[in-house]
Amino acid sequence: MDAIAGGRERQEGRLVQQAFQVKVRTFANQFELEDKGLRQRLASLEFEHL
């Protein structure tokens, strides 16, 4: 019985880790897009003043 319970705990741990990795990647992608948008807006403002 302990081997089965240990296997389930490891499987649940992997699922939690995978869910965390997806959230981190999603956050990183969102941050990258926001950063890219800010850089584009800043560049357009710089060219307006020239």
Coordinates of C-alpha atoms in Angstrom, one line a residue:
M1 CA 0.0 0.0 0.0
D2 CA 2.8 2.4 0.8
A3 CA 4.3 2.0 -2.7
I4 CA 1.0 2.9 -4.3
A5 CA 0.5 5.9 -2.1
G6 CA 4.1 7.1 -2.8
G7 CA 3.5 6.7 -6.5
R8 CA 0.4 8.8 -6.3
E9 CA 2.2 11.5 -4.3
R10 CA 5.0 11.7 -6.9
Q11 CA 2.4 11.9 -9.7
E12 CA 0.5 14.7 -7.9
G13 CA 3.8 16.5 -7.3
R14 CA 4.6 16.3 -11.0
L15 CA 1.2 17.7 -11.9
V16 CA 1.6 20.6 -9.5
Q17 CA 5.1 21.3 -10.9
Q18 CA 3.8 21.2 -14.5
A19 CA 1.0 23.6 -13.6
F20 CA 3.4 25.9 -11.9
Q21 CA 5.7 25.9 -15.0
V22 CA 2.8 26.7 -17.2
K23 CA 1.9 29.7 -15.0
V24 CA 5.5 30.9 -14.9
R25 CA 5.8 30.7 -18.7
T26 CA 2.5 32.5 -19.2
F27 CA 3.5 35.2 -16.9
A28 CA 6.9 35.5 -18.6
N29 CA 5.3 35.7 -22.0
Q30 CA 2.8 38.4 -20.8
F31 CA 5.7 40.4 -19.3
E32 CA 7.6 40.1 -22.6
L33 CA 4.6 41.4 -24.6
E34 CA 4.1 44.3 -22.2
D35 CA 7.8 45.2 -22.4
K36 CA 7.7 45.1 -26.2
G37 CA 4.6 47.3 -26.3
L38 CA 6.3 49.8 -23.9
R39 CA 9.4 49.9 -26.0
Q40 CA 7.4 50.5 -29.2
R41 CA 5.4 53.3 -27.6
L42 CA 8.6 54.9 -26.3
A43 CA 10.2 54.7 -29.7
S44 CA 7.2 56.3 -31.4
L45 CA 7.2 59.1 -28.8
E46 CA 10.9 59.8 -29.4
F47 CA 10.4 60.1 -33.2
E48 CA 7.4 62.5 -32.7
H49 CA 9.7 65.0 -31.0
L50 CA 12.4 65.0 -33.7

